[in-house]
Short mmCIF file of C-alpha atoms and ligand atoms in Angstrom, two decimals:
data_model
loop_
_atom_site.label_atom_id
_atom_site.label_comp_id
_atom_site.label_asym_id
_atom_site.label_seq_id
_atom_site.Cartn_x
_atom_site.Cartn_y
_atom_site.Cartn_z
CA UNK V 9 -0.29 -0.56 -0.31
CA UNK V 10 1.35 3.28 -0.75
CA UNK V 11 -1.29 6.35 0.06
CA UNK V 12 -5.03 5.81 2.39
CA UNK V 13 -7.01 8.25 2.17
CA UNK V 14 -9.30 9.22 5.20
CA UNK V 15 -11.52 11.49 6.55
CA UNK V 16 -10.04 14.30 7.91
CA UNK V 17 -8.68 14.16 10.98
CA UNK V 18 -9.20 16.56 13.88
CA UNK V 19 -6.83 16.76 17.16
CA UNK V 20 -8.80 16.05 20.55
CA UNK V 21 -5.81 17.24 23.00
CA UNK V 22 -4.43 20.27 21.95
CA UNK V 23 -2.09 22.61 23.30
CA UNK V 24 -1.95 26.35 21.06
CA UNK V 25 -0.60 28.71 24.06
CA UNK V 26 -1.44 32.63 23.28
CA UNK V 27 0.68 35.34 21.51
CA UNK V 28 3.39 34.95 19.41
CA UNK V 29 3.63 31.32 20.32
CA UNK V 30 0.21 30.48 19.20
CA UNK V 31 0.95 32.42 15.56
CA UNK V 32 4.34 30.13 15.28
CA UNK V 33 2.35 26.94 16.47
CA UNK V 34 -1.32 27.06 14.98
CA UNK V 35 -0.56 26.66 11.37
CA UNK V 36 1.34 23.30 12.18
CA UNK V 37 -2.18 21.93 13.17
CA UNK V 38 -4.66 23.89 10.86
CA UNK V 39 -2.50 22.01 8.10
CA UNK V 40 -3.74 18.34 9.19
CA UNK V 41 -6.50 19.23 11.29
CA UNK V 42 -9.91 20.11 10.73
CA UNK V 43 -11.04 20.58 14.11
CA UNK V 44 -8.88 20.51 17.87
CA UNK V 45 -9.77 20.28 21.19
CA UNK V 46 -8.22 23.75 22.71
CA UNK V 47 -6.46 23.11 26.17
CA UNK V 48 -7.17 26.02 28.35
CA UNK V 49 -4.13 25.93 30.93
CA UNK V 50 -3.03 29.56 29.83
CA UNK V 51 -1.45 32.61 32.42
CA UNK V 52 -4.17 32.64 33.57
CA UNK V 53 -6.68 30.21 32.52
CA UNK V 54 -8.99 30.11 30.42
CA UNK V 55 -11.79 29.42 33.39
CA UNK V 56 -14.94 31.54 31.74
CA UNK V 57 -16.49 31.53 28.79
CA UNK V 58 -16.48 34.84 28.23
CA UNK V 59 -12.46 34.19 28.10
CA UNK V 60 -13.44 31.11 26.04
CA UNK V 61 -14.76 33.21 23.16
CA UNK V 62 -11.88 35.82 23.34
CA UNK V 63 -9.37 33.55 23.16
CA UNK V 64 -11.22 31.79 20.23
CA UNK V 65 -11.31 35.04 18.23
CA UNK V 66 -7.78 35.73 18.73
CA UNK V 67 -6.75 31.28 17.40
CA UNK V 68 -8.68 32.09 14.43
CA UNK V 69 -7.25 35.60 13.68
CA UNK V 70 -3.23 33.31 14.29
CA UNK V 71 -4.78 31.01 11.28
CA UNK V 72 -3.11 31.23 7.94
CA UNK V 73 -5.11 32.62 5.35
CA UNK V 74 -8.55 30.86 4.04
CA UNK V 75 -7.48 27.85 6.53
CA UNK V 76 -10.50 25.91 7.72
CA UNK V 77 -9.63 24.78 10.68
CA UNK V 78 -11.84 25.21 13.45
CA UNK V 79 -10.70 25.22 17.22
CA UNK V 80 -13.63 23.67 19.87
CA UNK V 81 -12.59 25.26 23.51
CA UNK V 82 -12.86 24.43 26.60
CA UNK V 83 -12.63 25.81 30.22
CA UNK V 84 -10.46 24.96 32.98
CA UNK V 85 -12.09 24.02 35.68
CA UNK V 86 -10.99 25.50 39.69
CA UNK V 87 -12.48 24.25 43.24
CA UNK V 88 -15.06 27.54 42.67
CA UNK V 89 -16.07 27.40 39.16
CA UNK V 90 -19.56 27.99 39.63
CA UNK V 91 -22.52 25.10 37.86
CA UNK V 92 -24.06 29.19 36.85
CA UNK V 93 -20.78 29.12 33.91
CA UNK V 94 -21.54 25.43 32.77
CA UNK V 95 -24.89 26.65 31.61
CA UNK V 96 -23.57 29.61 30.20
CA UNK V 97 -20.68 27.20 28.34
CA UNK V 98 -23.38 24.73 26.85
CA UNK V 99 -25.65 27.94 25.98
CA UNK V 100 -22.43 29.21 23.52
CA UNK V 101 -21.85 26.73 21.23
CA UNK V 102 -18.15 27.28 21.25
CA UNK V 103 -17.82 25.72 24.48
CA UNK V 104 -16.96 21.88 23.68
CA UNK V 105 -15.89 20.46 27.76
CA UNK V 106 -14.62 21.60 30.59
CA UNK V 107 -11.17 20.02 31.95
CA UNK V 108 -9.57 18.73 35.20
CA UNK V 109 -6.34 19.38 36.22
CA UNK V 110 -5.26 18.23 39.81
CA UNK V 111 -3.60 21.20 41.19
CA UNK V 112 -0.13 21.02 40.49
CA UNK V 113 -0.11 17.72 38.34
CA UNK V 114 1.05 19.53 34.92
CA UNK V 115 2.36 22.77 33.54
CA UNK V 116 0.45 25.81 34.30
CA UNK V 117 -1.69 23.50 36.45
CA UNK V 118 -1.18 25.80 39.88
CA UNK V 119 -5.02 26.82 39.44
CA UNK V 120 -6.46 23.93 39.42
CA UNK V 121 -8.47 20.97 41.56
CA UNK V 122 -7.74 21.36 45.20
CA UNK V 123 -10.46 18.31 46.18
CA UNK V 124 -12.66 17.58 43.31
CA UNK V 125 -15.47 17.25 45.82
CA UNK V 126 -15.61 21.12 45.84
CA UNK V 127 -16.76 20.69 42.52
CA UNK V 128 -19.59 18.34 43.68
CA UNK V 129 -22.85 20.86 42.04
CA UNK V 130 -20.29 21.99 38.80
CA UNK V 131 -19.35 18.69 37.41
CA UNK V 132 -23.23 17.80 38.20
CA UNK V 133 -24.46 19.89 35.88
CA UNK V 134 -22.01 19.01 33.21
CA UNK V 135 -23.50 16.14 33.51
CA UNK V 136 -27.04 16.92 33.35
CA UNK V 137 -26.19 19.45 29.93
CA UNK V 138 -24.23 16.74 28.52
CA UNK V 139 -20.93 18.53 28.51
CA UNK V 140 -17.24 16.10 28.65
CA UNK V 141 -15.40 16.78 31.34
CA UNK V 142 -12.01 16.08 30.39
CA UNK V 143 -9.23 14.57 32.53
CA UNK V 144 -6.05 14.52 33.47
CA UNK V 145 -5.39 11.57 35.37
CA UNK V 146 -2.60 11.59 37.75
CA UNK V 147 -2.32 12.37 41.26
CA UNK V 148 -0.49 14.87 42.72
CA UNK V 149 0.40 13.05 45.93
CA UNK V 150 4.11 13.14 45.83
CA UNK V 151 4.69 10.75 47.65
CA UNK V 152 3.28 9.06 45.24
CA UNK V 153 6.19 7.70 42.80
CA UNK V 154 5.83 9.56 39.19
CA UNK V 155 5.38 6.47 37.13
CA UNK V 156 2.44 5.62 39.64
CA UNK V 157 0.53 8.29 39.45
CA UNK V 158 -1.90 7.17 36.67
CA UNK V 159 -2.30 3.87 37.83
CA UNK V 160 -3.18 5.55 41.60
CA UNK V 161 -5.67 8.88 40.07
CA UNK V 162 -7.88 5.41 38.51
CA UNK V 163 -9.03 3.99 42.09
CA UNK V 164 -8.38 7.09 43.82
CA UNK V 165 -10.09 10.22 41.72
CA UNK V 166 -11.45 8.26 38.60
CA UNK V 167 -13.76 5.34 40.10
CA UNK V 168 -15.42 7.35 42.93
CA UNK V 169 -15.98 10.46 40.58
CA UNK V 170 -17.96 7.95 38.05
CA UNK V 171 -19.35 6.22 40.88
CA UNK V 172 -20.97 9.72 42.05
CA UNK V 173 -22.11 10.46 38.91
CA UNK V 174 -22.24 7.82 36.42
CA UNK V 175 -23.83 9.51 33.66
CA UNK V 176 -20.87 12.33 33.61
CA UNK V 177 -18.92 11.95 30.35
CA UNK V 178 -15.55 11.92 31.07
CA UNK V 179 -12.48 11.43 28.60
CA UNK V 180 -9.33 9.62 30.47
CA UNK V 181 -6.73 11.88 28.63
CA UNK V 182 -3.70 10.94 27.43
CA UNK V 183 -3.37 7.93 28.66
CA UNK V 184 -0.17 6.32 29.32
CA UNK V 185 -0.50 2.95 31.10
CA UNK V 186 -2.15 -0.68 30.74
CA UNK V 187 -4.23 0.21 33.72
CA UNK V 188 -5.71 3.00 32.06
CA UNK V 189 -6.36 1.06 28.27
CA UNK V 190 -7.88 -1.50 30.10
CA UNK V 191 -10.16 0.68 32.59
CA UNK V 192 -11.34 2.39 29.71
CA UNK V 193 -12.10 -0.64 27.87
CA UNK V 194 -14.17 -1.86 29.99
CA UNK V 195 -16.24 1.61 31.64
CA UNK V 196 -19.33 2.10 30.03
CA UNK V 197 -19.86 4.05 26.24
CA UNK V 198 -19.95 7.90 28.69
CA UNK V 199 -16.07 6.71 29.44
CA UNK V 200 -13.13 7.20 26.68
CA UNK V 201 -9.65 8.47 26.08
CA UNK V 202 -7.06 10.06 23.94
CA UNK V 203 -4.16 8.91 22.95
CA UNK V 204 -0.35 10.03 21.88
CA UNK V 205 1.33 9.44 19.57
CA UNK V 206 4.61 9.10 21.57
CA UNK V 207 3.27 7.39 23.98
CA UNK V 208 2.55 4.62 21.22
CA UNK V 209 5.82 4.98 19.74
CA UNK V 210 8.15 5.21 22.44
CA UNK V 211 8.68 3.70 26.38
CA UNK V 212 10.69 5.41 28.18
CA UNK V 213 14.04 4.30 27.33
CA UNK V 214 13.51 6.57 25.02
CA UNK V 215 13.68 9.56 27.00
CA UNK V 216 16.66 8.02 29.29
CA UNK V 217 18.45 5.33 27.70
CA UNK V 218 22.23 6.35 26.76
CA UNK V 219 21.45 10.33 27.27
CA UNK V 220 18.56 12.14 28.84
CA UNK V 221 16.15 13.59 26.14
CA UNK V 222 14.47 16.34 27.34
CA UNK V 223 12.53 16.57 24.48
CA UNK V 224 10.66 13.11 25.21
CA UNK V 225 9.58 14.52 29.13
CA UNK V 226 6.09 15.05 28.67
CA UNK V 227 3.46 14.24 31.43
CA UNK V 228 2.09 11.74 31.90
CA UNK V 229 5.79 10.58 31.62
CA UNK V 230 6.50 7.81 29.10
CA UNK V 231 6.25 4.09 30.58
CA UNK V 232 7.87 1.11 30.65
CA UNK V 233 7.24 -1.54 27.57
CA UNK V 234 4.54 -3.26 28.71
CA UNK V 235 2.06 0.10 28.86
CA UNK V 236 3.28 0.82 25.73
CA UNK V 237 2.01 -2.36 23.79
CA UNK V 238 -1.59 -1.96 26.26
CA UNK V 239 -1.66 1.42 24.45
CA UNK V 240 -1.15 -0.08 20.84
CA UNK V 241 -3.51 -2.67 21.11
CA UNK V 242 -6.47 -0.69 22.35
CA UNK V 243 -5.71 1.94 19.56
CA UNK V 244 -6.08 -0.48 17.54
CA UNK V 245 -8.39 -2.58 18.65
CA UNK V 246 -11.47 -0.98 16.63
CA UNK V 247 -13.38 0.13 20.26
CA UNK V 248 -15.28 3.25 19.15
CA UNK V 249 -14.01 4.96 23.18
CA UNK V 250 -10.34 6.16 22.30
CA UNK V 251 -9.12 8.22 19.61
CA UNK V 252 -6.41 10.81 18.28
CA UNK V 253 -4.95 13.91 21.14
CA UNK V 254 -2.24 14.46 20.13
CA UNK V 255 -0.68 16.90 23.64
CA UNK V 256 1.33 18.40 21.29
CA UNK V 257 2.19 20.93 24.16
CA UNK V 258 4.86 23.73 22.57
CA UNK V 259 7.45 24.90 24.75
CA UNK V 260 10.60 26.80 24.11
CA UNK V 261 14.11 24.50 22.99
CA UNK V 262 15.17 26.46 26.35
CA UNK V 263 12.74 25.93 28.79
CA UNK V 264 12.83 22.07 27.60
CA UNK V 265 17.02 21.90 27.78
CA UNK V 266 17.32 22.94 31.09
CA UNK V 267 18.18 21.62 34.18
CA UNK V 268 14.91 21.86 35.22
CA UNK V 269 12.53 21.53 31.97
CA UNK V 270 9.66 21.79 31.29
CA UNK V 271 6.68 18.81 30.73
CA UNK V 272 5.32 18.50 26.82
CA UNK V 273 6.29 17.07 23.52
CA UNK V 274 5.63 19.12 20.53
CA UNK V 275 3.94 16.88 17.39
CA UNK V 276 1.72 18.71 16.07
CA UNK V 277 4.00 18.82 12.87
CA UNK V 278 4.43 15.27 11.75
CA UNK V 279 0.98 14.23 13.88
CA UNK V 280 -0.71 12.08 11.77
CA UNK V 281 2.73 10.62 10.46
CA UNK V 282 3.29 9.61 14.14
CA UNK V 283 0.16 8.05 14.24
CA UNK V 284 0.65 6.21 11.10
CA UNK V 285 3.97 4.99 12.39
CA UNK V 286 2.68 3.00 15.33
CA UNK V 287 -0.44 1.66 13.20
CA UNK V 288 1.66 0.18 10.88
CA UNK V 289 3.79 -1.28 13.51
CA UNK V 290 0.74 -2.75 14.34
CA UNK V 291 -0.30 -3.53 10.60
CA UNK V 292 -3.35 -2.26 11.87
CA UNK V 293 -3.26 1.07 9.24
CA UNK V 294 -6.64 0.47 8.36
CA UNK V 295 -7.75 0.98 11.60
CA UNK V 296 -6.26 4.46 11.84
CA UNK V 297 -9.33 6.57 10.02
CA UNK V 298 -11.89 5.01 12.80
CA UNK V 299 -9.19 6.20 15.52
CA UNK V 300 -7.92 9.16 14.16
CA UNK V 301 -10.62 10.76 12.41
CA UNK V 302 -14.15 8.94 13.52
CA UNK V 303 -14.58 7.88 17.37
CA UNK V 304 -13.64 11.97 18.09
CA UNK V 305 -16.67 13.02 17.14
CA UNK V 306 -19.02 10.58 17.71
CA UNK V 307 -18.00 10.62 21.24
CA UNK V 308 -18.72 14.63 20.98
CA UNK V 309 -21.84 15.18 19.18
CA UNK V 310 -20.30 15.99 16.45
CA UNK V 311 -20.28 15.41 12.35
CA UNK V 312 -17.49 13.60 11.33
CA UNK V 313 -15.46 15.97 8.35
CA UNK V 314 -16.39 16.24 5.35
CA UNK V 315 -12.94 16.38 3.70
CA UNK V 316 -9.95 13.53 3.23
CA UNK V 317 -6.68 14.02 3.90
CA UNK V 318 -4.58 10.94 1.75
CA UNK V 319 -1.18 9.79 3.47
CA UNK V 320 1.70 8.76 1.01
CA UNK V 321 4.95 6.67 1.42
CA UNK V 322 7.91 8.26 0.61
CA UNK V 323 10.48 8.57 3.46
CA UNK V 324 10.92 12.26 4.83
CA UNK V 325 13.26 14.08 7.93
CA UNK V 326 11.87 16.38 10.10
CA UNK V 327 13.23 19.38 10.85
CA UNK V 328 15.98 20.54 13.40
CA UNK V 329 14.12 23.06 14.58
CA UNK V 330 10.73 25.64 13.42
CA UNK V 331 11.08 29.29 14.97
CA UNK V 332 8.87 29.56 17.89
CA UNK V 333 9.19 33.13 19.73
CA UNK V 334 11.28 36.20 19.61
CA UNK V 335 14.82 34.64 19.40
CA UNK V 336 13.92 31.27 20.00
CA UNK V 337 13.09 27.78 18.23
CA UNK V 338 11.21 24.96 19.36
CA UNK V 339 11.89 21.38 18.79
CA UNK V 340 10.18 19.04 17.40
CA UNK V 341 9.45 15.51 18.94
CA UNK V 342 11.78 13.18 15.94
CA UNK V 343 13.57 16.09 15.03
CA UNK V 344 16.12 15.11 12.02
CA UNK V 345 14.45 11.65 12.13
CA UNK V 346 12.55 10.06 9.42
CA UNK V 347 9.15 8.83 9.03
CA UNK V 348 7.86 6.70 6.67
CA UNK V 349 4.11 8.36 5.39
CA UNK V 350 3.78 11.74 4.44
CA UNK V 351 0.53 14.13 4.79
CA UNK V 352 -0.35 15.28 1.19
CA UNK V 353 0.13 18.64 0.24
N1 NCD P 423 1.89 16.86 28.71
C1 NCD P 423 2.54 17.58 29.06
O1 NCD P 423 3.78 17.43 29.27
N2 NCD P 423 2.23 19.10 29.48
C2 NCD P 423 1.25 20.19 29.01
C3 NCD P 423 0.32 19.72 29.75
C4 NCD P 423 -0.71 18.33 29.97
O2 NCD P 423 -1.56 18.23 29.50
O3 NCD P 423 -0.91 18.03 30.79
C5 NCD P 423 1.19 21.40 28.52
O4 NCD P 423 0.90 22.57 29.17
O5 NCD P 423 3.42 21.67 28.27
ZN1 ZN P 424 -2.55 16.68 31.43
ZN1 ZN P 425 -1.86 18.26 27.26
#
């Protein structure tokens, strides 16, 4: 097979940042994806519908001429988000989901939820209006080993949350463990998960063996091979519960290559090509379209994109870097390395 045509994909988990950084990165996603769920962890975070509407306008203004890319907005849940804000979000038609960051779990999560019990009425309203709660599923207890934080989150937070709100739509974002893949596969249909390309392609050796590679440091952190295999199995299983979410998270080169580097992998420029590599490893390229283009819209109650894209089997190398904010570069995942599939322009 030398070419594959699929319904245009969407990215159900994307960080675009703001201002100059936004302008530097948004074109990479817009060249591939029809839509993307835009993460709200700006500084300060997007916590109101009014802020989300304004952020959406800034994204639209930063798009390349003629782009029909559609940003789908989210709100950042805090301990004090009132249920009325969820009603406003639902009425807006522009806000599609609310994001739960446990306080301190990841980049720009200082205003996140300290105890989910504080949010009970607001989460009940989400269930009521049928809006998904997107979850960064890691505990922030520093006593818990970083490699175990997702598995512990399932027991300590996810299961009690779903027991209290059985009808709540939940996307377990960027799952990285066998435990999460198995939990989602066995859960009712209102529970789904996104999976990144980097967690499908790499285990923690890529980051830590033979030298420390900061561009492979992201949260949740890369796990051991057994978990990567479980994610590949889930993504290619044909189950509609798993869909594409790159978690492409831009940070300037200097902020990654540092004595205390930021978490986040920049995968937007070659997103669909990276997923194609992972699916090909499993001999499952025929399952890519459902994962990348059909399962996500179905879960969110949206139509699939009307147009299509073609991937060609043609070896190419990712550039060493792209321009970022003034005087800074951004290094993509697999910079300088080659990929077997290329999106046809
Ligand atoms: N994934 C990451 O490693 N980083 C994300 C935050 C997140 O998705 O947790 C970021 O905003 O940089
Ligand atoms: Zn996250
Ligand atoms: Zn993210």
